[in-house]
């Protein structure tokens, strides 16, 4: 039997909402809550009042909404990625707001840039293999950074508070460095290796610690001081 012909030039993703509900109904209440985000959201999906996508995308910036493969492939902007610092900043603000407003509703890492060949070469020289290409923000680490390094009390330590604008620079900071170093300590508690960078951007000197993961690196923490 021949398989259906797929139009790759104009794909139209199809899905069966009944299959989504059947899958959710097959899970234990605890597992279903983790998938949906809450018991209330699970109940809405099972009642047919909303799809998983609709529930997940509620209140999120369009740049960061969940998309199906067919939808992504027809969107040149999505395929090319965020191609301006303003787009990265807009997405970062939305992501950071989600981290602070809904800490338990974990968002996937937000890409804010691609790792340059020069950085990959420096990492190789340190014996650290970076397999992926993304520089990204992590939900929990972003919340931690804003809570611990984003308050005015940072000035008591000679530092300036970290904001969304600073987090959006994570890709720029990593890619301009010529002095990549192992982190201190060299590993996170989860066993992932760390990298540390200190670079000047604008009026500040940033120190950023990155954690090496399968898809690339994520920002572990960040702080800044005036030059």
JSON list of C-alpha atoms in Angstrom, two decimals, residues 27-221:
[
{"chain": "A", "resi": 27, "resn": "UNK", "atom": "CA", "xyz": [-2.65, 9.20, 32.05]},
{"chain": "A", "resi": 28, "resn": "UNK", "atom": "CA", "xyz": [-2.83, 9.22, 35.81]},
{"chain": "A", "resi": 29, "resn": "UNK", "atom": "CA", "xyz": [-4.16, 12.47, 37.34]},
{"chain": "A", "resi": 30, "resn": "UNK", "atom": "CA", "xyz": [-0.62, 13.44, 38.36]},
{"chain": "A", "resi": 31, "resn": "UNK", "atom": "CA", "xyz": [0.83, 12.78, 34.88]},
{"chain": "A", "resi": 32, "resn": "UNK", "atom": "CA", "xyz": [-2.07, 14.53, 33.15]},
{"chain": "A", "resi": 33, "resn": "UNK", "atom": "CA", "xyz": [-1.59, 17.58, 35.35]},
{"chain": "A", "resi": 34, "resn": "UNK", "atom": "CA", "xyz": [2.10, 17.71, 34.42]},
{"chain": "A", "resi": 35, "resn": "UNK", "atom": "CA", "xyz": [1.29, 17.54, 30.71]},
{"chain": "A", "resi": 36, "resn": "UNK", "atom": "CA", "xyz": [-1.53, 20.09, 30.82]},
{"chain": "A", "resi": 37, "resn": "UNK", "atom": "CA", "xyz": [-0.01, 22.42, 33.41]},
{"chain": "A", "resi": 38, "resn": "UNK", "atom": "CA", "xyz": [-2.77, 22.17, 36.02]},
{"chain": "A", "resi": 39, "resn": "UNK", "atom": "CA", "xyz": [-5.86, 20.15, 36.95]},
{"chain": "A", "resi": 40, "resn": "UNK", "atom": "CA", "xyz": [-8.11, 22.93, 35.65]},
{"chain": "A", "resi": 41, "resn": "UNK", "atom": "CA", "xyz": [-6.34, 22.95, 32.29]},
{"chain": "A", "resi": 42, "resn": "UNK", "atom": "CA", "xyz": [-6.51, 19.16, 32.11]},
{"chain": "A", "resi": 43, "resn": "UNK", "atom": "CA", "xyz": [-10.27, 19.27, 32.73]},
{"chain": "A", "resi": 44, "resn": "UNK", "atom": "CA", "xyz": [-10.76, 21.91, 30.01]},
{"chain": "A", "resi": 45, "resn": "UNK", "atom": "CA", "xyz": [-8.91, 19.78, 27.48]},
{"chain": "A", "resi": 46, "resn": "UNK", "atom": "CA", "xyz": [-10.78, 16.60, 28.42]},
{"chain": "A", "resi": 47, "resn": "UNK", "atom": "CA", "xyz": [-14.09, 18.46, 28.18]},
{"chain": "A", "resi": 48, "resn": "UNK", "atom": "CA", "xyz": [-13.22, 19.58, 24.66]},
{"chain": "A", "resi": 49, "resn": "UNK", "atom": "CA", "xyz": [-13.23, 23.25, 25.64]},
{"chain": "A", "resi": 50, "resn": "UNK", "atom": "CA", "xyz": [-9.64, 23.78, 24.46]},
{"chain": "A", "resi": 51, "resn": "UNK", "atom": "CA", "xyz": [-6.83, 21.92, 22.73]},
{"chain": "A", "resi": 52, "resn": "UNK", "atom": "CA", "xyz": [-3.43, 21.31, 24.31]},
{"chain": "A", "resi": 53, "resn": "UNK", "atom": "CA", "xyz": [-1.97, 24.00, 22.03]},
{"chain": "A", "resi": 54, "resn": "UNK", "atom": "CA", "xyz": [-4.59, 26.56, 23.01]},
{"chain": "A", "resi": 55, "resn": "UNK", "atom": "CA", "xyz": [-4.02, 25.91, 26.70]},
{"chain": "A", "resi": 56, "resn": "UNK", "atom": "CA", "xyz": [-0.24, 26.08, 26.37]},
{"chain": "A", "resi": 57, "resn": "UNK", "atom": "CA", "xyz": [-0.26, 29.23, 24.22]},
{"chain": "A", "resi": 58, "resn": "UNK", "atom": "CA", "xyz": [-2.59, 31.26, 26.44]},
{"chain": "A", "resi": 59, "resn": "UNK", "atom": "CA", "xyz": [-1.05, 34.65, 27.21]},
{"chain": "A", "resi": 60, "resn": "UNK", "atom": "CA", "xyz": [2.22, 33.90, 25.43]},
{"chain": "A", "resi": 61, "resn": "UNK", "atom": "CA", "xyz": [3.89, 36.14, 22.88]},
{"chain": "A", "resi": 62, "resn": "UNK", "atom": "CA", "xyz": [3.36, 34.83, 19.30]},
{"chain": "A", "resi": 63, "resn": "UNK", "atom": "CA", "xyz": [7.13, 34.47, 18.94]},
{"chain": "A", "resi": 64, "resn": "UNK", "atom": "CA", "xyz": [7.09, 31.89, 21.71]},
{"chain": "A", "resi": 65, "resn": "UNK", "atom": "CA", "xyz": [3.90, 29.97, 21.06]},
{"chain": "A", "resi": 66, "resn": "UNK", "atom": "CA", "xyz": [3.86, 26.23, 20.46]},
{"chain": "A", "resi": 67, "resn": "UNK", "atom": "CA", "xyz": [3.77, 25.39, 16.75]},
{"chain": "A", "resi": 68, "resn": "UNK", "atom": "CA", "xyz": [3.31, 22.17, 14.82]},
{"chain": "A", "resi": 69, "resn": "UNK", "atom": "CA", "xyz": [5.98, 21.14, 12.32]},
{"chain": "A", "resi": 70, "resn": "UNK", "atom": "CA", "xyz": [3.84, 21.96, 9.31]},
{"chain": "A", "resi": 71, "resn": "UNK", "atom": "CA", "xyz": [3.08, 25.41, 10.63]},
{"chain": "A", "resi": 72, "resn": "UNK", "atom": "CA", "xyz": [6.74, 26.15, 11.28]},
{"chain": "A", "resi": 73, "resn": "UNK", "atom": "CA", "xyz": [7.88, 25.03, 7.84]},
{"chain": "A", "resi": 74, "resn": "UNK", "atom": "CA", "xyz": [5.56, 27.52, 6.13]},
{"chain": "A", "resi": 75, "resn": "UNK", "atom": "CA", "xyz": [6.71, 30.45, 8.23]},
{"chain": "A", "resi": 76, "resn": "UNK", "atom": "CA", "xyz": [9.97, 31.92, 6.82]},
{"chain": "A", "resi": 77, "resn": "UNK", "atom": "CA", "xyz": [10.47, 34.07, 9.90]},
{"chain": "A", "resi": 78, "resn": "UNK", "atom": "CA", "xyz": [10.33, 31.01, 12.17]},
{"chain": "A", "resi": 79, "resn": "UNK", "atom": "CA", "xyz": [12.66, 29.01, 9.94]},
{"chain": "A", "resi": 80, "resn": "UNK", "atom": "CA", "xyz": [15.19, 31.81, 9.87]},
{"chain": "A", "resi": 81, "resn": "UNK", "atom": "CA", "xyz": [14.88, 32.35, 13.61]},
{"chain": "A", "resi": 82, "resn": "UNK", "atom": "CA", "xyz": [14.80, 35.67, 15.37]},
{"chain": "A", "resi": 83, "resn": "UNK", "atom": "CA", "xyz": [16.99, 37.77, 13.13]},
{"chain": "A", "resi": 84, "resn": "UNK", "atom": "CA", "xyz": [17.21, 41.02, 15.07]},
{"chain": "A", "resi": 85, "resn": "UNK", "atom": "CA", "xyz": [18.13, 41.99, 18.60]},
{"chain": "A", "resi": 86, "resn": "UNK", "atom": "CA", "xyz": [14.73, 43.65, 18.97]},
{"chain": "A", "resi": 87, "resn": "UNK", "atom": "CA", "xyz": [12.97, 40.34, 18.23]},
{"chain": "A", "resi": 88, "resn": "UNK", "atom": "CA", "xyz": [15.20, 38.59, 20.75]},
{"chain": "A", "resi": 89, "resn": "UNK", "atom": "CA", "xyz": [14.44, 41.26, 23.35]},
{"chain": "A", "resi": 90, "resn": "UNK", "atom": "CA", "xyz": [10.68, 41.00, 22.75]},
{"chain": "A", "resi": 91, "resn": "UNK", "atom": "CA", "xyz": [10.77, 37.22, 23.12]},
{"chain": "A", "resi": 92, "resn": "UNK", "atom": "CA", "xyz": [13.01, 37.47, 26.20]},
{"chain": "A", "resi": 93, "resn": "UNK", "atom": "CA", "xyz": [10.61, 39.85, 27.95]},
{"chain": "A", "resi": 94, "resn": "UNK", "atom": "CA", "xyz": [7.70, 37.48, 27.32]},
{"chain": "A", "resi": 95, "resn": "UNK", "atom": "CA", "xyz": [9.75, 34.49, 28.47]},
{"chain": "A", "resi": 96, "resn": "UNK", "atom": "CA", "xyz": [10.99, 36.24, 31.62]},
{"chain": "A", "resi": 97, "resn": "UNK", "atom": "CA", "xyz": [7.44, 37.32, 32.50]},
{"chain": "A", "resi": 98, "resn": "UNK", "atom": "CA", "xyz": [6.34, 33.70, 32.27]},
{"chain": "A", "resi": 99, "resn": "UNK", "atom": "CA", "xyz": [9.22, 32.65, 34.54]},
{"chain": "A", "resi": 100, "resn": "UNK", "atom": "CA", "xyz": [8.26, 35.17, 37.20]},
{"chain": "A", "resi": 101, "resn": "UNK", "atom": "CA", "xyz": [4.46, 34.97, 36.95]},
{"chain": "A", "resi": 102, "resn": "UNK", "atom": "CA", "xyz": [4.14, 31.19, 36.63]},
{"chain": "A", "resi": 103, "resn": "UNK", "atom": "CA", "xyz": [7.27, 29.54, 38.04]},
{"chain": "A", "resi": 104, "resn": "UNK", "atom": "CA", "xyz": [5.76, 26.04, 38.03]},
{"chain": "A", "resi": 105, "resn": "UNK", "atom": "CA", "xyz": [4.60, 26.19, 34.41]},
{"chain": "A", "resi": 106, "resn": "UNK", "atom": "CA", "xyz": [7.98, 25.35, 32.91]},
{"chain": "A", "resi": 107, "resn": "UNK", "atom": "CA", "xyz": [8.71, 26.84, 29.50]},
{"chain": "A", "resi": 108, "resn": "UNK", "atom": "CA", "xyz": [11.10, 25.16, 27.05]},
{"chain": "A", "resi": 109, "resn": "UNK", "atom": "CA", "xyz": [14.47, 26.93, 26.71]},
{"chain": "A", "resi": 110, "resn": "UNK", "atom": "CA", "xyz": [14.26, 30.14, 24.66]},
{"chain": "A", "resi": 111, "resn": "UNK", "atom": "CA", "xyz": [16.95, 30.40, 21.93]},
{"chain": "A", "resi": 112, "resn": "UNK", "atom": "CA", "xyz": [18.60, 33.83, 21.87]},
{"chain": "A", "resi": 113, "resn": "UNK", "atom": "CA", "xyz": [21.39, 33.14, 19.40]},
{"chain": "A", "resi": 114, "resn": "UNK", "atom": "CA", "xyz": [23.64, 30.63, 17.68]},
{"chain": "A", "resi": 115, "resn": "UNK", "atom": "CA", "xyz": [27.09, 29.70, 18.94]},
{"chain": "A", "resi": 116, "resn": "UNK", "atom": "CA", "xyz": [29.84, 31.06, 16.70]},
{"chain": "A", "resi": 117, "resn": "UNK", "atom": "CA", "xyz": [32.58, 28.80, 15.28]},
{"chain": "A", "resi": 118, "resn": "UNK", "atom": "CA", "xyz": [35.14, 30.83, 17.25]},
{"chain": "A", "resi": 119, "resn": "UNK", "atom": "CA", "xyz": [33.44, 29.97, 20.54]},
{"chain": "A", "resi": 120, "resn": "UNK", "atom": "CA", "xyz": [33.20, 26.29, 19.58]},
{"chain": "A", "resi": 121, "resn": "UNK", "atom": "CA", "xyz": [36.95, 26.33, 18.87]},
{"chain": "A", "resi": 122, "resn": "UNK", "atom": "CA", "xyz": [37.68, 27.89, 22.27]},
{"chain": "A", "resi": 123, "resn": "UNK", "atom": "CA", "xyz": [35.49, 25.31, 24.00]},
{"chain": "A", "resi": 124, "resn": "UNK", "atom": "CA", "xyz": [37.27, 22.49, 22.17]},
{"chain": "A", "resi": 125, "resn": "UNK", "atom": "CA", "xyz": [40.61, 23.86, 23.41]},
{"chain": "A", "resi": 126, "resn": "UNK", "atom": "CA", "xyz": [39.26, 23.60, 26.96]},
{"chain": "A", "resi": 127, "resn": "UNK", "atom": "CA", "xyz": [38.25, 19.99, 26.35]},
{"chain": "A", "resi": 128, "resn": "UNK", "atom": "CA", "xyz": [34.56, 20.89, 26.40]},
{"chain": "A", "resi": 129, "resn": "UNK", "atom": "CA", "xyz": [32.56, 19.54, 23.48]},
{"chain": "A", "resi": 130, "resn": "UNK", "atom": "CA", "xyz": [29.49, 21.59, 22.60]},
{"chain": "A", "resi": 131, "resn": "UNK", "atom": "CA", "xyz": [27.30, 19.42, 20.37]},
{"chain": "A", "resi": 132, "resn": "UNK", "atom": "CA", "xyz": [24.40, 21.80, 19.83]},
{"chain": "A", "resi": 133, "resn": "UNK", "atom": "CA", "xyz": [24.34, 25.28, 18.34]},
{"chain": "A", "resi": 134, "resn": "UNK", "atom": "CA", "xyz": [21.83, 27.19, 20.47]},
{"chain": "A", "resi": 135, "resn": "UNK", "atom": "CA", "xyz": [22.44, 29.81, 23.14]},
{"chain": "A", "resi": 136, "resn": "UNK", "atom": "CA", "xyz": [19.27, 29.80, 25.22]},
{"chain": "A", "resi": 137, "resn": "UNK", "atom": "CA", "xyz": [17.54, 30.95, 28.39]},
{"chain": "A", "resi": 138, "resn": "UNK", "atom": "CA", "xyz": [16.32, 28.34, 30.88]},
{"chain": "A", "resi": 139, "resn": "UNK", "atom": "CA", "xyz": [13.05, 28.81, 32.77]},
{"chain": "A", "resi": 140, "resn": "UNK", "atom": "CA", "xyz": [14.37, 28.10, 36.28]},
{"chain": "A", "resi": 141, "resn": "UNK", "atom": "CA", "xyz": [17.76, 29.74, 35.80]},
{"chain": "A", "resi": 142, "resn": "UNK", "atom": "CA", "xyz": [16.17, 32.88, 34.36]},
{"chain": "A", "resi": 143, "resn": "UNK", "atom": "CA", "xyz": [13.89, 33.16, 37.37]},
{"chain": "A", "resi": 144, "resn": "UNK", "atom": "CA", "xyz": [16.83, 32.59, 39.71]},
{"chain": "A", "resi": 145, "resn": "UNK", "atom": "CA", "xyz": [18.92, 35.26, 37.95]},
{"chain": "A", "resi": 146, "resn": "UNK", "atom": "CA", "xyz": [16.17, 37.87, 38.09]},
{"chain": "A", "resi": 147, "resn": "UNK", "atom": "CA", "xyz": [15.35, 37.10, 41.73]},
{"chain": "A", "resi": 148, "resn": "UNK", "atom": "CA", "xyz": [18.94, 37.05, 42.98]},
{"chain": "A", "resi": 149, "resn": "UNK", "atom": "CA", "xyz": [20.63, 39.55, 40.67]},
{"chain": "A", "resi": 150, "resn": "UNK", "atom": "CA", "xyz": [17.74, 41.75, 39.57]},
{"chain": "A", "resi": 151, "resn": "UNK", "atom": "CA", "xyz": [17.01, 43.70, 42.74]},
{"chain": "A", "resi": 152, "resn": "UNK", "atom": "CA", "xyz": [18.31, 47.17, 43.68]},
{"chain": "A", "resi": 153, "resn": "UNK", "atom": "CA", "xyz": [20.25, 45.53, 46.53]},
{"chain": "A", "resi": 154, "resn": "UNK", "atom": "CA", "xyz": [22.81, 44.47, 43.91]},
{"chain": "A", "resi": 155, "resn": "UNK", "atom": "CA", "xyz": [24.20, 48.00, 44.16]},
{"chain": "A", "resi": 156, "resn": "UNK", "atom": "CA", "xyz": [25.28, 47.24, 47.74]},
{"chain": "A", "resi": 157, "resn": "UNK", "atom": "CA", "xyz": [27.74, 44.76, 46.19]},
{"chain": "A", "resi": 158, "resn": "UNK", "atom": "CA", "xyz": [28.97, 47.15, 43.53]},
{"chain": "A", "resi": 159, "resn": "UNK", "atom": "CA", "xyz": [26.78, 45.55, 40.87]},
{"chain": "A", "resi": 160, "resn": "UNK", "atom": "CA", "xyz": [23.81, 46.76, 38.86]},
{"chain": "A", "resi": 161, "resn": "UNK", "atom": "CA", "xyz": [20.46, 44.89, 38.76]},
{"chain": "A", "resi": 162, "resn": "UNK", "atom": "CA", "xyz": [20.01, 42.44, 35.89]},
{"chain": "A", "resi": 163, "resn": "UNK", "atom": "CA", "xyz": [16.96, 43.00, 33.67]},
{"chain": "A", "resi": 164, "resn": "UNK", "atom": "CA", "xyz": [15.29, 41.41, 30.63]},
{"chain": "A", "resi": 165, "resn": "UNK", "atom": "CA", "xyz": [17.43, 43.65, 28.42]},
{"chain": "A", "resi": 166, "resn": "UNK", "atom": "CA", "xyz": [20.59, 42.12, 29.87]},
{"chain": "A", "resi": 167, "resn": "UNK", "atom": "CA", "xyz": [19.40, 38.53, 29.47]},
{"chain": "A", "resi": 168, "resn": "UNK", "atom": "CA", "xyz": [18.64, 39.24, 25.81]},
{"chain": "A", "resi": 169, "resn": "UNK", "atom": "CA", "xyz": [22.37, 39.98, 25.35]},
{"chain": "A", "resi": 170, "resn": "UNK", "atom": "CA", "xyz": [23.42, 36.46, 26.36]},
{"chain": "A", "resi": 171, "resn": "UNK", "atom": "CA", "xyz": [24.16, 35.45, 22.78]},
{"chain": "A", "resi": 172, "resn": "UNK", "atom": "CA", "xyz": [26.10, 38.61, 21.98]},
{"chain": "A", "resi": 173, "resn": "UNK", "atom": "CA", "xyz": [28.19, 38.31, 25.14]},
{"chain": "A", "resi": 174, "resn": "UNK", "atom": "CA", "xyz": [29.19, 34.71, 24.49]},
{"chain": "A", "resi": 175, "resn": "UNK", "atom": "CA", "xyz": [29.98, 35.18, 20.82]},
{"chain": "A", "resi": 176, "resn": "UNK", "atom": "CA", "xyz": [32.21, 38.23, 21.28]},
{"chain": "A", "resi": 177, "resn": "UNK", "atom": "CA", "xyz": [34.45, 36.62, 23.89]},
{"chain": "A", "resi": 178, "resn": "UNK", "atom": "CA", "xyz": [38.03, 35.66, 23.20]},
{"chain": "A", "resi": 179, "resn": "UNK", "atom": "CA", "xyz": [38.60, 34.46, 26.75]},
{"chain": "A", "resi": 180, "resn": "UNK", "atom": "CA", "xyz": [36.27, 31.52, 27.37]},
{"chain": "A", "resi": 181, "resn": "UNK", "atom": "CA", "xyz": [36.93, 29.85, 30.73]},
{"chain": "A", "resi": 182, "resn": "UNK", "atom": "CA", "xyz": [35.61, 26.83, 32.63]},
{"chain": "A", "resi": 183, "resn": "UNK", "atom": "CA", "xyz": [33.04, 27.79, 35.24]},
{"chain": "A", "resi": 184, "resn": "UNK", "atom": "CA", "xyz": [33.72, 27.91, 38.98]},
{"chain": "A", "resi": 185, "resn": "UNK", "atom": "CA", "xyz": [32.72, 25.28, 39.93]},
{"chain": "A", "resi": 186, "resn": "UNK", "atom": "CA", "xyz": [33.25, 23.52, 36.62]},
{"chain": "A", "resi": 187, "resn": "UNK", "atom": "CA", "xyz": [29.98, 21.54, 36.84]},
{"chain": "A", "resi": 188, "resn": "UNK", "atom": "CA", "xyz": [26.40, 22.18, 37.87]},
{"chain": "A", "resi": 189, "resn": "UNK", "atom": "CA", "xyz": [24.68, 19.92, 40.40]},
{"chain": "A", "resi": 190, "resn": "UNK", "atom": "CA", "xyz": [23.06, 18.10, 37.48]},
{"chain": "A", "resi": 191, "resn": "UNK", "atom": "CA", "xyz": [26.50, 17.15, 36.14]},
{"chain": "A", "resi": 192, "resn": "UNK", "atom": "CA", "xyz": [26.50, 19.55, 33.19]},
{"chain": "A", "resi": 193, "resn": "UNK", "atom": "CA", "xyz": [29.73, 21.41, 32.49]},
{"chain": "A", "resi": 194, "resn": "UNK", "atom": "CA", "xyz": [29.87, 25.17, 32.90]},
{"chain": "A", "resi": 195, "resn": "UNK", "atom": "CA", "xyz": [31.56, 27.94, 30.95]},
{"chain": "A", "resi": 196, "resn": "UNK", "atom": "CA", "xyz": [32.25, 31.46, 32.18]},
{"chain": "A", "resi": 197, "resn": "UNK", "atom": "CA", "xyz": [32.61, 34.68, 30.22]},
{"chain": "A", "resi": 198, "resn": "UNK", "atom": "CA", "xyz": [33.41, 38.26, 31.28]},
{"chain": "A", "resi": 199, "resn": "UNK", "atom": "CA", "xyz": [32.81, 40.82, 28.55]},
{"chain": "A", "resi": 200, "resn": "UNK", "atom": "CA", "xyz": [32.10, 44.52, 28.18]},
{"chain": "A", "resi": 201, "resn": "UNK", "atom": "CA", "xyz": [28.93, 45.59, 26.39]},
{"chain": "A", "resi": 202, "resn": "UNK", "atom": "CA", "xyz": [27.91, 49.24, 26.44]},
{"chain": "A", "resi": 203, "resn": "UNK", "atom": "CA", "xyz": [28.48, 50.80, 29.85]},
{"chain": "A", "resi": 204, "resn": "UNK", "atom": "CA", "xyz": [28.79, 47.51, 31.74]},
{"chain": "A", "resi": 205, "resn": "UNK", "atom": "CA", "xyz": [31.12, 44.59, 32.32]},
{"chain": "A", "resi": 206, "resn": "UNK", "atom": "CA", "xyz": [29.09, 41.38, 32.32]},
{"chain": "A", "resi": 207, "resn": "UNK", "atom": "CA", "xyz": [29.96, 38.05, 33.88]},
{"chain": "A", "resi": 208, "resn": "UNK", "atom": "CA", "xyz": [27.84, 35.22, 32.54]},
{"chain": "A", "resi": 209, "resn": "UNK", "atom": "CA", "xyz": [27.96, 31.54, 33.48]},
{"chain": "A", "resi": 210, "resn": "UNK", "atom": "CA", "xyz": [26.62, 29.15, 30.85]},
{"chain": "A", "resi": 211, "resn": "UNK", "atom": "CA", "xyz": [25.67, 25.51, 31.32]},
{"chain": "A", "resi": 212, "resn": "UNK", "atom": "CA", "xyz": [26.51, 23.09, 28.50]},
{"chain": "A", "resi": 213, "resn": "UNK", "atom": "CA", "xyz": [23.57, 20.92, 27.45]},
{"chain": "A", "resi": 214, "resn": "UNK", "atom": "CA", "xyz": [22.77, 18.58, 24.60]},
{"chain": "A", "resi": 215, "resn": "UNK", "atom": "CA", "xyz": [21.20, 21.27, 22.40]},
{"chain": "A", "resi": 216, "resn": "UNK", "atom": "CA", "xyz": [23.82, 23.92, 23.15]},
{"chain": "A", "resi": 217, "resn": "UNK", "atom": "CA", "xyz": [24.29, 26.16, 26.17]},
{"chain": "A", "resi": 218, "resn": "UNK", "atom": "CA", "xyz": [21.89, 27.91, 28.54]},
{"chain": "A", "resi": 219, "resn": "UNK", "atom": "CA", "xyz": [22.49, 30.90, 30.79]},
{"chain": "A", "resi": 220, "resn": "UNK", "atom": "CA", "xyz": [23.04, 29.66, 34.35]},
{"chain": "A", "resi": 221, "resn": "UNK", "atom": "CA", "xyz": [23.45, 33.09, 35.92]}
]
